[in-house]
PDB file of C-alpha atoms in Angstrom:
ATOM      1  CA  MET A 106     108.216 109.160  99.564  1.00  0.00           C
ATOM      2  CA  LEU A 107     107.275 108.318 103.137  1.00  0.00           C
ATOM      3  CA  THR A 108     107.637 104.861 104.579  1.00  0.00           C
ATOM      4  CA  ALA A 109     104.391 103.256 105.758  1.00  0.00           C
ATOM      5  CA  ASP A 110     105.191 103.877 109.441  1.00  0.00           C
ATOM      6  CA  LEU A 111     105.418 107.634 108.816  1.00  0.00           C
ATOM      7  CA  GLY A 112     101.984 107.857 107.201  1.00  0.00           C
ATOM      8  CA  ARG A 113      99.308 109.725 109.172  1.00  0.00           C
ATOM      9  CA  ARG A 114      95.618 108.846 108.827  1.00  0.00           C
ATOM     10  CA  ARG A 115      92.426 110.252 110.249  1.00  0.00           C
ATOM     11  CA  LEU A 116      89.253 108.215 110.833  1.00  0.00           C
ATOM     12  CA  SER A 117      86.006 110.119 110.397  1.00  0.00           C
ATOM     13  CA  PRO A 118      83.898 109.930 113.588  1.00  0.00           C
ATOM     14  CA  HIS A 119      80.688 109.695 111.538  1.00  0.00           C
ATOM     15  CA  SER A 120      81.711 107.138 108.914  1.00  0.00           C
ATOM     16  CA  ASP A 121      84.190 104.408 108.136  1.00  0.00           C
ATOM     17  CA  ARG A 122      86.221 106.678 105.896  1.00  0.00           C
ATOM     18  CA  ILE A 123      89.914 107.189 106.468  1.00  0.00           C
ATOM     19  CA  THR A 124      91.703 110.217 105.043  1.00  0.00           C
ATOM     20  CA  PRO A 125      95.322 111.334 105.136  1.00  0.00           C
ATOM     21  CA  ALA A 126      95.938 113.612 108.125  1.00  0.00           C
ATOM     22  CA  PHE A 127      97.013 116.575 106.011  1.00  0.00           C
ATOM     23  CA  ILE A 128      98.706 119.539 107.654  1.00  0.00           C
ATOM     24  CA  ASP A 129      97.859 123.190 107.023  1.00  0.00           C
ATOM     25  CA  GLU A 130     100.439 124.337 104.484  1.00  0.00           C
ATOM     26  CA  THR A 131      99.972 127.976 105.570  1.00  0.00           C
ATOM     27  CA  ASP A 132     100.437 127.347 109.304  1.00  0.00           C
ATOM     28  CA  GLU A 133     103.392 129.410 110.559  1.00  0.00           C
ATOM     29  CA  LYS A 134     104.305 126.626 112.972  1.00  0.00           C
ATOM     30  CA  TYR A 135     104.896 124.163 110.147  1.00  0.00           C
ATOM     31  CA  LEU A 136     106.508 126.739 107.862  1.00  0.00           C
ATOM     32  CA  GLU A 137     109.048 127.511 110.593  1.00  0.00           C
ATOM     33  CA  LEU A 138     109.616 123.800 111.192  1.00  0.00           C
ATOM     34  CA  ALA A 139     110.198 123.211 107.473  1.00  0.00           C
ATOM     35  CA  GLN A 140     112.676 126.098 107.308  1.00  0.00           C
ATOM     36  CA  ARG A 141     114.508 124.770 110.366  1.00  0.00           C
ATOM     37  CA  LEU A 142     114.833 121.301 108.864  1.00  0.00           C
ATOM     38  CA  ILE A 143     115.994 122.620 105.489  1.00  0.00           C
ATOM     39  CA  GLN A 144     118.662 124.676 107.244  1.00  0.00           C
ATOM     40  CA  LEU A 145     119.679 121.637 109.301  1.00  0.00           C
ATOM     41  CA  TYR A 146     120.272 119.565 106.175  1.00  0.00           C
ATOM     42  CA  GLN A 147     122.174 122.395 104.515  1.00  0.00           C
ATOM     43  CA  GLU A 148     124.467 122.642 107.542  1.00  0.00           C
ATOM     44  CA  HIS A 149     125.245 118.916 107.455  1.00  0.00           C
ATOM     45  CA  ARG A 150     126.838 118.836 104.016  1.00  0.00           C
ATOM     46  CA  GLY A 151     130.127 116.995 104.383  1.00  0.00           C
ATOM     47  CA  LYS A 152     129.061 115.362 107.659  1.00  0.00           C
ATOM     48  CA  ARG A 153     128.131 111.797 108.478  1.00  0.00           C
ATOM     49  CA  ARG A 154     124.558 110.582 108.472  1.00  0.00           C
ATOM     50  CA  LYS A 155     124.778 109.581 112.145  1.00  0.00           C
ATOM     51  CA  GLU A 156     125.608 113.186 113.103  1.00  0.00           C
ATOM     52  CA  LEU A 157     122.460 114.360 111.344  1.00  0.00           C
ATOM     53  CA  GLU A 158     120.442 111.559 112.936  1.00  0.00           C
ATOM     54  CA  LYS A 159     121.643 112.585 116.399  1.00  0.00           C
ATOM     55  CA  VAL A 160     120.369 116.133 115.892  1.00  0.00           C
ATOM     56  CA  LEU A 161     117.034 114.824 114.586  1.00  0.00           C
ATOM     57  CA  GLU A 162     116.660 112.607 117.656  1.00  0.00           C
ATOM     58  CA  GLN A 163     117.177 115.638 119.884  1.00  0.00           C
ATOM     59  CA  LEU A 164     114.674 117.608 117.815  1.00  0.00           C
ATOM     60  CA  THR A 165     111.959 114.945 118.054  1.00  0.00           C
ATOM     61  CA  ALA A 166     112.520 113.929 121.678  1.00  0.00           C
ATOM     62  CA  GLY A 167     109.215 114.370 123.499  1.00  0.00           C
ATOM     63  CA  ASP A 168     107.636 116.289 120.604  1.00  0.00           C
ATOM     64  CA  THR A 169     104.007 115.436 119.857  1.00  0.00           C
ATOM     65  CA  ASP A 170     104.658 116.183 116.171  1.00  0.00           C
ATOM     66  CA  TYR A 171     107.233 113.400 116.000  1.00  0.00           C
ATOM     67  CA  LYS A 172     105.771 111.827 112.854  1.00  0.00           C
ATOM     68  CA  ILE A 173     105.538 115.157 111.058  1.00  0.00           C
ATOM     69  CA  ILE A 174     109.149 116.036 111.839  1.00  0.00           C
ATOM     70  CA  ARG A 175     110.355 112.597 110.805  1.00  0.00           C
ATOM     71  CA  GLY A 176     108.211 112.691 107.679  1.00  0.00           C
ATOM     72  CA  LEU A 177     109.575 116.052 106.555  1.00  0.00           C
ATOM     73  CA  ALA A 178     113.096 114.851 107.331  1.00  0.00           C
ATOM     74  CA  LYS A 179     112.536 111.721 105.244  1.00  0.00           C
ATOM     75  CA  LEU A 180     111.533 113.818 102.233  1.00  0.00           C
ATOM     76  CA  LEU A 181     114.619 115.991 102.651  1.00  0.00           C
ATOM     77  CA  GLU A 182     116.839 112.930 103.002  1.00  0.00           C
ATOM     78  CA  ASP A 183     115.469 111.684  99.686  1.00  0.00           C
ATOM     79  CA  GLU A 184     116.893 114.878  98.175  1.00  0.00           C
ATOM     80  CA  CYS A 185     120.397 114.147  99.502  1.00  0.00           C
ATOM     81  CA  THR A 186     123.299 112.263  98.000  1.00  0.00           C
ATOM     82  CA  PHE A 187     125.337 110.239 100.502  1.00  0.00           C
ATOM     83  CA  VAL A 188     128.696 108.702  99.624  1.00  0.00           C
ATOM     84  CA  ILE A 189     131.341 106.507 101.213  1.00  0.00           C
ATOM     85  CA  LYS A 190     134.292 108.705 102.104  1.00  0.00           C
ATOM     86  CA  SER A 191     137.362 106.699 103.018  1.00  0.00           C
ATOM     87  CA  SER A 192     141.093 106.655 102.355  1.00  0.00           C
ATOM     88  CA  LEU A 193     140.950 102.852 102.211  1.00  0.00           C
ATOM     89  CA  ASP A 194     138.349 100.454 100.850  1.00  0.00           C
ATOM     90  CA  PRO A 195     136.348  99.321 103.927  1.00  0.00           C
ATOM     91  CA  SER A 196     136.332  95.659 102.922  1.00  0.00           C
ATOM     92  CA  GLN A 197     140.101  95.713 102.421  1.00  0.00           C
ATOM     93  CA  ALA A 198     140.574  97.434 105.779  1.00  0.00           C
ATOM     94  CA  ARG A 199     138.541  94.759 107.568  1.00  0.00           C
ATOM     95  CA  GLU A 200     140.312  91.944 105.733  1.00  0.00           C
ATOM     96  CA  GLU A 201     143.774  93.243 106.679  1.00  0.00           C
ATOM     97  CA  ILE A 202     142.834  94.037 110.277  1.00  0.00           C
ATOM     98  CA  PHE A 203     140.988  90.795 111.002  1.00  0.00           C
ATOM     99  CA  ALA A 204     143.670  88.651 109.353  1.00  0.00           C
ATOM    100  CA  LEU A 205     146.416  90.173 111.493  1.00  0.00           C
ATOM    101  CA  ALA A 206     144.229  90.136 114.609  1.00  0.00           C
ATOM    102  CA  ASN A 207     143.595  86.428 114.069  1.00  0.00           C
ATOM    103  CA  GLN A 208     147.347  85.780 113.977  1.00  0.00           C
ATOM    104  CA  ARG A 209     147.928  87.709 117.203  1.00  0.00           C
ATOM    105  CA  TYR A 210     144.784  86.572 119.024  1.00  0.00           C
ATOM    106  CA  PRO A 211     143.688  87.428 121.679  1.00  0.00           C
ATOM    107  CA  ILE A 212     143.479  91.202 121.439  1.00  0.00           C
ATOM    108  CA  VAL A 213     143.176  92.835 124.860  1.00  0.00           C
ATOM    109  CA  GLN A 214     142.504  96.267 126.293  1.00  0.00           C
ATOM    110  CA  ARG A 215     145.130  95.902 129.008  1.00  0.00           C
ATOM    111  CA  LEU A 216     148.478  94.229 128.538  1.00  0.00           C
ATOM    112  CA  SER A 217     149.562  91.342 130.750  1.00  0.00           C
ATOM    113  CA  LEU A 218     152.426  88.879 130.880  1.00  0.00           C
ATOM    114  CA  ILE A 219     150.353  86.442 128.811  1.00  0.00           C
ATOM    115  CA  HIS A 220     148.389  88.752 126.516  1.00  0.00           C
ATOM    116  CA  ARG A 221     150.566  91.355 124.863  1.00  0.00           C
ATOM    117  CA  THR A 222     148.592  92.595 121.843  1.00  0.00           C
ATOM    118  CA  GLN A 223     146.293  95.625 121.843  1.00  0.00           C
ATOM    119  CA  ALA A 224     144.076  96.899 119.038  1.00  0.00           C
ATOM    120  CA  GLU A 225     146.332  99.912 118.525  1.00  0.00           C
ATOM    121  CA  GLU A 226     149.199  97.629 117.573  1.00  0.00           C
ATOM    122  CA  ILE A 227     147.065  95.978 114.909  1.00  0.00           C
ATOM    123  CA  TYR A 228     146.097  99.343 113.430  1.00  0.00           C
ATOM    124  CA  ASP A 229     149.740 100.474 113.512  1.00  0.00           C
ATOM    125  CA  ALA A 230     150.940  97.326 111.743  1.00  0.00           C
ATOM    126  CA  VAL A 231     148.284  97.520 109.016  1.00  0.00           C
ATOM    127  CA  ALA A 232     148.905 101.244 108.568  1.00  0.00           C
ATOM    128  CA  GLN A 233     152.624 100.662 108.151  1.00  0.00           C
ATOM    129  CA  LYS A 234     151.970  97.922 105.595  1.00  0.00           C
ATOM    130  CA  LEU A 235     149.598 100.109 103.548  1.00  0.00           C
ATOM    131  CA  GLY A 236     151.447 103.386 104.020  1.00  0.00           C
ATOM    132  CA  LEU A 237     148.580 105.103 105.855  1.00  0.00           C
ATOM    133  CA  ALA A 238     148.047 106.725 109.234  1.00  0.00           C
ATOM    134  CA  PRO A 239     146.736 104.356 111.960  1.00  0.00           C
ATOM    135  CA  GLU A 240     143.737 106.644 112.488  1.00  0.00           C
ATOM    136  CA  ALA A 241     142.838 106.370 108.797  1.00  0.00           C
ATOM    137  CA  VAL A 242     142.945 102.575 108.956  1.00  0.00           C
ATOM    138  CA  GLU A 243     140.724 102.404 112.031  1.00  0.00           C
ATOM    139  CA  GLU A 244     138.283 104.933 110.595  1.00  0.00           C
ATOM    140  CA  SER A 245     138.047 103.058 107.291  1.00  0.00           C
ATOM    141  CA  MET A 246     136.771  99.839 108.853  1.00  0.00           C
ATOM    142  CA  TYR A 247     133.087 100.727 108.810  1.00  0.00           C
ATOM    143  CA  THR A 248     132.735 103.702 106.487  1.00  0.00           C
ATOM    144  CA  ASP A 249     130.443 101.602 104.285  1.00  0.00           C
ATOM    145  CA  LEU A 250     127.769 101.444 106.995  1.00  0.00           C
ATOM    146  CA  ALA A 251     124.830 103.747 106.213  1.00  0.00           C
ATOM    147  CA  GLU A 252     125.307 105.685 109.445  1.00  0.00           C
ATOM    148  CA  ASN A 253     128.856 106.581 108.387  1.00  0.00           C
ATOM    149  CA  HIS A 254     127.985 107.729 104.873  1.00  0.00           C
ATOM    150  CA  VAL A 255     128.812 111.374 104.237  1.00  0.00           C
ATOM    151  CA  MET A 256     126.347 113.858 102.734  1.00  0.00           C
ATOM    152  CA  ALA A 257     128.013 114.950  99.513  1.00  0.00           C
ATOM    153  CA  GLN A 258     125.128 116.916  98.038  1.00  0.00           C
ATOM    154  CA  PHE A 259     121.805 118.404  99.129  1.00  0.00           C
ATOM    155  CA  ALA A 260     118.933 119.272  96.797  1.00  0.00           C
ATOM    156  CA  THR A 261     119.659 122.995  97.025  1.00  0.00           C
ATOM    157  CA  ASP A 262     122.922 122.285  95.219  1.00  0.00           C
ATOM    158  CA  ARG A 263     120.937 121.027  92.220  1.00  0.00           C
ATOM    159  CA  ARG A 264     117.637 122.919  92.187  1.00  0.00           C
ATOM    160  CA  HIS A 265     116.170 125.825  94.099  1.00  0.00           C
ATOM    161  CA  ARG A 266     112.699 124.593  95.030  1.00  0.00           C
ATOM    162  CA  VAL A 267     113.673 122.615  98.136  1.00  0.00           C
ATOM    163  CA  THR A 268     114.806 125.815  99.859  1.00  0.00           C
ATOM    164  CA  ASP A 269     111.154 126.839  99.851  1.00  0.00           C
ATOM    165  CA  PRO A 270     109.272 125.665 102.995  1.00  0.00           C
ATOM    166  CA  PRO A 271     105.829 125.855 101.302  1.00  0.00           C
ATOM    167  CA  TRP A 272     107.055 123.407  98.647  1.00  0.00           C
ATOM    168  CA  LEU A 273     108.214 120.992 101.348  1.00  0.00           C
ATOM    169  CA  LEU A 274     104.839 121.128 103.136  1.00  0.00           C
ATOM    170  CA  GLN A 275     102.974 120.570  99.849  1.00  0.00           C
ATOM    171  CA  ARG A 276     105.261 117.647  99.064  1.00  0.00           C
ATOM    172  CA  TYR A 277     104.577 116.239 102.539  1.00  0.00           C
ATOM    173  CA  ASN A 278     100.803 116.302 102.045  1.00  0.00           C
ATOM    174  CA  LEU A 279     101.222 114.547  98.708  1.00  0.00           C
ATOM    175  CA  ALA A 280     103.436 111.934 100.386  1.00  0.00           C
ATOM    176  CA  LEU A 281     100.720 111.305 103.001  1.00  0.00           C
ATOM    177  CA  ALA A 282      98.293 110.521 100.188  1.00  0.00           C
ATOM    178  CA  GLN A 283     100.860 108.263  98.534  1.00  0.00           C
ATOM    179  CA  ALA A 284     101.378 106.330 101.783  1.00  0.00           C
ATOM    180  CA  LEU A 285      97.720 105.257 101.742  1.00  0.00           C
ATOM    181  CA  LEU A 286      98.248 103.550  98.411  1.00  0.00           C
ATOM    182  CA  TYR A 287     100.821 101.050  99.653  1.00  0.00           C
ATOM    183  CA  ASP A 288      98.032  98.642 100.617  1.00  0.00           C
ATOM    184  CA  ALA A 289      95.067  99.996  98.660  1.00  0.00           C
ATOM    185  CA  SER A 290      92.693  97.676  96.842  1.00  0.00           C
ATOM    186  CA  GLU A 291      91.729 100.189  94.148  1.00  0.00           C
ATOM    187  CA  LEU A 292      92.163 103.735  92.902  1.00  0.00           C
ATOM    188  CA  THR A 293      89.359 105.377  90.904  1.00  0.00           C
ATOM    189  CA  VAL A 294      90.134 108.379  88.709  1.00  0.00           C
ATOM    190  CA  ARG A 295      87.957 110.466  86.375  1.00  0.00           C
ATOM    191  CA  ILE A 296      89.886 111.985  83.474  1.00  0.00           C
ATOM    192  CA  PHE A 297      88.586 114.854  81.346  1.00  0.00           C
ATOM    193  CA  ASP A 298      91.816 115.926  79.650  1.00  0.00           C
ATOM    194  CA  HIS A 299      95.423 114.816  78.996  1.00  0.00           C
ATOM    195  CA  PHE A 300      94.208 111.326  78.040  1.00  0.00           C
ATOM    196  CA  ASN A 301      97.373 110.245  76.224  1.00  0.00           C
ATOM    197  CA  THR A 302      99.576 111.443  79.076  1.00  0.00           C
ATOM    198  CA  ILE A 303      97.626 109.642  81.798  1.00  0.00           C
ATOM    199  CA  PHE A 304      97.227 106.411  79.846  1.00  0.00           C
ATOM    200  CA  GLY A 305     100.914 106.577  78.983  1.00  0.00           C
ATOM    201  CA  TYR A 306     101.837 106.777  82.665  1.00  0.00           C
ATOM    202  CA  ILE A 307      99.485 103.908  83.523  1.00  0.00           C
ATOM    203  CA  LYS A 308     101.345 101.790  80.989  1.00  0.00           C
ATOM    204  CA  LEU A 309     104.737 103.054  82.188  1.00  0.00           C
ATOM    205  CA  PHE A 310     104.027 102.071  85.805  1.00  0.00           C
ATOM    206  CA  ARG A 311     102.513  98.738  84.693  1.00  0.00           C
ATOM    207  CA  LEU A 312      99.276  99.210  86.650  1.00  0.00           C
ATOM    208  CA  MET A 313      96.350  96.848  86.115  1.00  0.00           C
ATOM    209  CA  HIS A 314      93.303  98.888  85.198  1.00  0.00           C
ATOM    210  CA  GLU A 315      89.802  99.046  83.769  1.00  0.00           C
ATOM    211  CA  ILE A 316      88.610 101.965  81.613  1.00  0.00           C
ATOM    212  CA  ARG A 317      85.034 102.961  80.828  1.00  0.00           C
ATOM    213  CA  PRO A 318      83.657 106.039  79.022  1.00  0.00           C
ATOM    214  CA  LEU A 319      82.309 108.813  81.222  1.00  0.00           C
ATOM    215  CA  ALA A 320      81.347 111.864  79.152  1.00  0.00           C
ATOM    216  CA  PRO A 321      83.199 114.029  78.465  1.00  0.00           C
ATOM    217  CA  GLY A 322      86.094 111.746  79.437  1.00  0.00           C
ATOM    218  CA  TYR A 323      86.813 108.427  81.091  1.00  0.00           C
ATOM    219  CA  GLU A 324      86.670 106.738  84.471  1.00  0.00           C
ATOM    220  CA  VAL A 325      89.713 104.609  85.219  1.00  0.00           C
ATOM    221  CA  LYS A 326      89.716 102.012  87.972  1.00  0.00           C
ATOM    222  CA  LEU A 327      93.220 100.924  88.952  1.00  0.00           C
ATOM    223  CA  ASP A 328      93.748  97.692  90.877  1.00  0.00           C
ATOM    224  CA  GLY A 329      95.729  98.214  94.062  1.00  0.00           C
ATOM    225  CA  PRO A 330      98.168  95.845  95.771  1.00  0.00           C
ATOM    226  CA  ALA A 331      95.511  94.613  98.225  1.00  0.00           C
ATOM    227  CA  SER A 332      93.388  93.369  95.316  1.00  0.00           C
ATOM    228  CA  LEU A 333      96.093  90.977  94.167  1.00  0.00           C
ATOM    229  CA  PHE A 334      96.337  87.357  95.270  1.00  0.00           C
ATOM    230  CA  HIS A 335      99.444  88.287  97.200  1.00  0.00           C
ATOM    231  CA  LEU A 336      99.841  91.757  98.724  1.00  0.00           C
ATOM    232  CA  THR A 337     102.721  93.242  96.749  1.00  0.00           C
ATOM    233  CA  ARG A 338     104.603  96.125  98.325  1.00  0.00           C
ATOM    234  CA  ARG A 339     106.497  96.831  95.115  1.00  0.00           C
ATOM    235  CA  TYR A 340     103.223  97.223  93.217  1.00  0.00           C
ATOM    236  CA  GLY A 341     101.945  99.570  95.949  1.00  0.00           C
ATOM    237  CA  VAL A 342     105.053 101.720  95.586  1.00  0.00           C
ATOM    238  CA  ARG A 343     104.489 101.893  91.817  1.00  0.00           C
ATOM    239  CA  MET A 344     100.930 103.079  92.397  1.00  0.00           C
ATOM    240  CA  ALA A 345     102.173 105.684  94.882  1.00  0.00           C
ATOM    241  CA  ASP A 346     104.752 106.871  92.335  1.00  0.00           C
ATOM    242  CA  PHE A 347     101.916 107.248  89.825  1.00  0.00           C
ATOM    243  CA  LEU A 348      99.785 109.515  92.057  1.00  0.00           C
ATOM    244  CA  PRO A 349     101.711 112.814  91.534  1.00  0.00           C
ATOM    245  CA  VAL A 350     100.687 112.776  87.861  1.00  0.00           C
ATOM    246  CA  PHE A 351      97.226 113.981  88.927  1.00  0.00           C
ATOM    247  CA  PHE A 352      98.558 116.953  90.858  1.00  0.00           C
ATOM    248  CA  PHE A 353     100.336 118.446  87.873  1.00  0.00           C
ATOM    249  CA  LYS A 354      97.568 118.059  85.297  1.00  0.00           C
ATOM    250  CA  SER A 355      94.224 119.860  85.172  1.00  0.00           C
ATOM    251  CA  GLY A 356      90.990 118.166  84.166  1.00  0.00           C
ATOM    252  CA  ILE A 357      91.383 115.220  86.529  1.00  0.00           C
ATOM    253  CA  GLN A 358      89.336 114.177  89.541  1.00  0.00           C
ATOM    254  CA  VAL A 359      90.504 111.703  92.157  1.00  0.00           C
ATOM    255  CA  SER A 360      87.369 110.252  93.732  1.00  0.00           C
ATOM    256  CA  GLU A 361      86.973 107.555  96.392  1.00  0.00           C
ATOM    257  CA  VAL A 362      90.517 106.495  96.054  1.00  0.00           C
ATOM    258  CA  VAL A 363      91.493 103.906  98.592  1.00  0.00           C
ATOM    259  CA  LYS A 364      89.286 100.961  99.444  1.00  0.00           C
ATOM    260  CA  ARG A 365      90.695  98.300 101.705  1.00  0.00           C
ATOM    261  CA  ALA A 366      89.184  95.164 103.170  1.00  0.00           C
ATOM    262  CA  GLU A 367      88.027  96.896 106.349  1.00  0.00           C
ATOM    263  CA  GLU A 368      88.637 100.558 105.572  1.00  0.00           C
ATOM    264  CA  CYS A 369      87.580 103.168 103.028  1.00  0.00           C
ATOM    265  CA  ALA A 370      89.599 106.322 102.406  1.00  0.00           C
ATOM    266  CA  LEU A 371      89.287 109.535 100.442  1.00  0.00           C
ATOM    267  CA  LEU A 372      91.963 111.724  98.906  1.00  0.00           C
ATOM    268  CA  PRO A 373      91.511 115.311  97.640  1.00  0.00           C
ATOM    269  CA  THR A 374      88.654 115.363  95.141  1.00  0.00           C
ATOM    270  CA  GLU A 375      90.309 117.846  92.785  1.00  0.00           C
ATOM    271  CA  SER A 376      93.825 117.859  91.416  1.00  0.00           C
ATOM    272  CA  ARG A 377      95.853 121.019  91.414  1.00  0.00           C
ATOM    273  CA  PRO A 378      96.029 122.843  88.089  1.00  0.00           C
TER     274      PRO A 378
END
């Protein structure tokens, strides 16, 4: 899903309604962008996260579609598996290096008559003790930082759909709708089919709700995080996780979905069959 800062909203000039700023899923500009990003992630298998981030920064520099690019990238990153790749446990590397550095303090860049220890000597000594190359010891120090995690797997290694740019754009529009629910006060849904499935998911996601008959089905009003005594981000994420259920079942209408203290928003009025 998108983080709240990557959500895009549009305020109607003639009302107080706020809607997600959906993109045109058939626009060649966005289809090409999606394909470019998918290819970028495929090419960065086996590389560090910071290398990928550097390319993304170059891609978004000065671009007016910054949020769209970052949003699509976030969805692709969610489809990646990053791992710590190191010949030595990072915590052990730091413990050995800092312990020896403390004994030989101070560590200097340039040798002098008084200060005779450089960082390279510390790495060499630890490497000799552990039977590793000095470069491996130095590199292992911070491999547990997120920026140094290595992409071990991309979604295309597991399932085919992410290679499809239209799927990514559809997923992005859904994520924009989900982002509105992080601080919603209520979500109103009319259900005309798949009752057991929908009610089962409501129970699974532990959402507070009110149900009333509405022939030939039901109207369900779900309490959002903004309706609670304390705004709960975790509850908002659960509600956002619940939203995709409507897009994969027919016979469901999502009506005036998001109502906040000072704002009112609409999502698509019909789910996709």
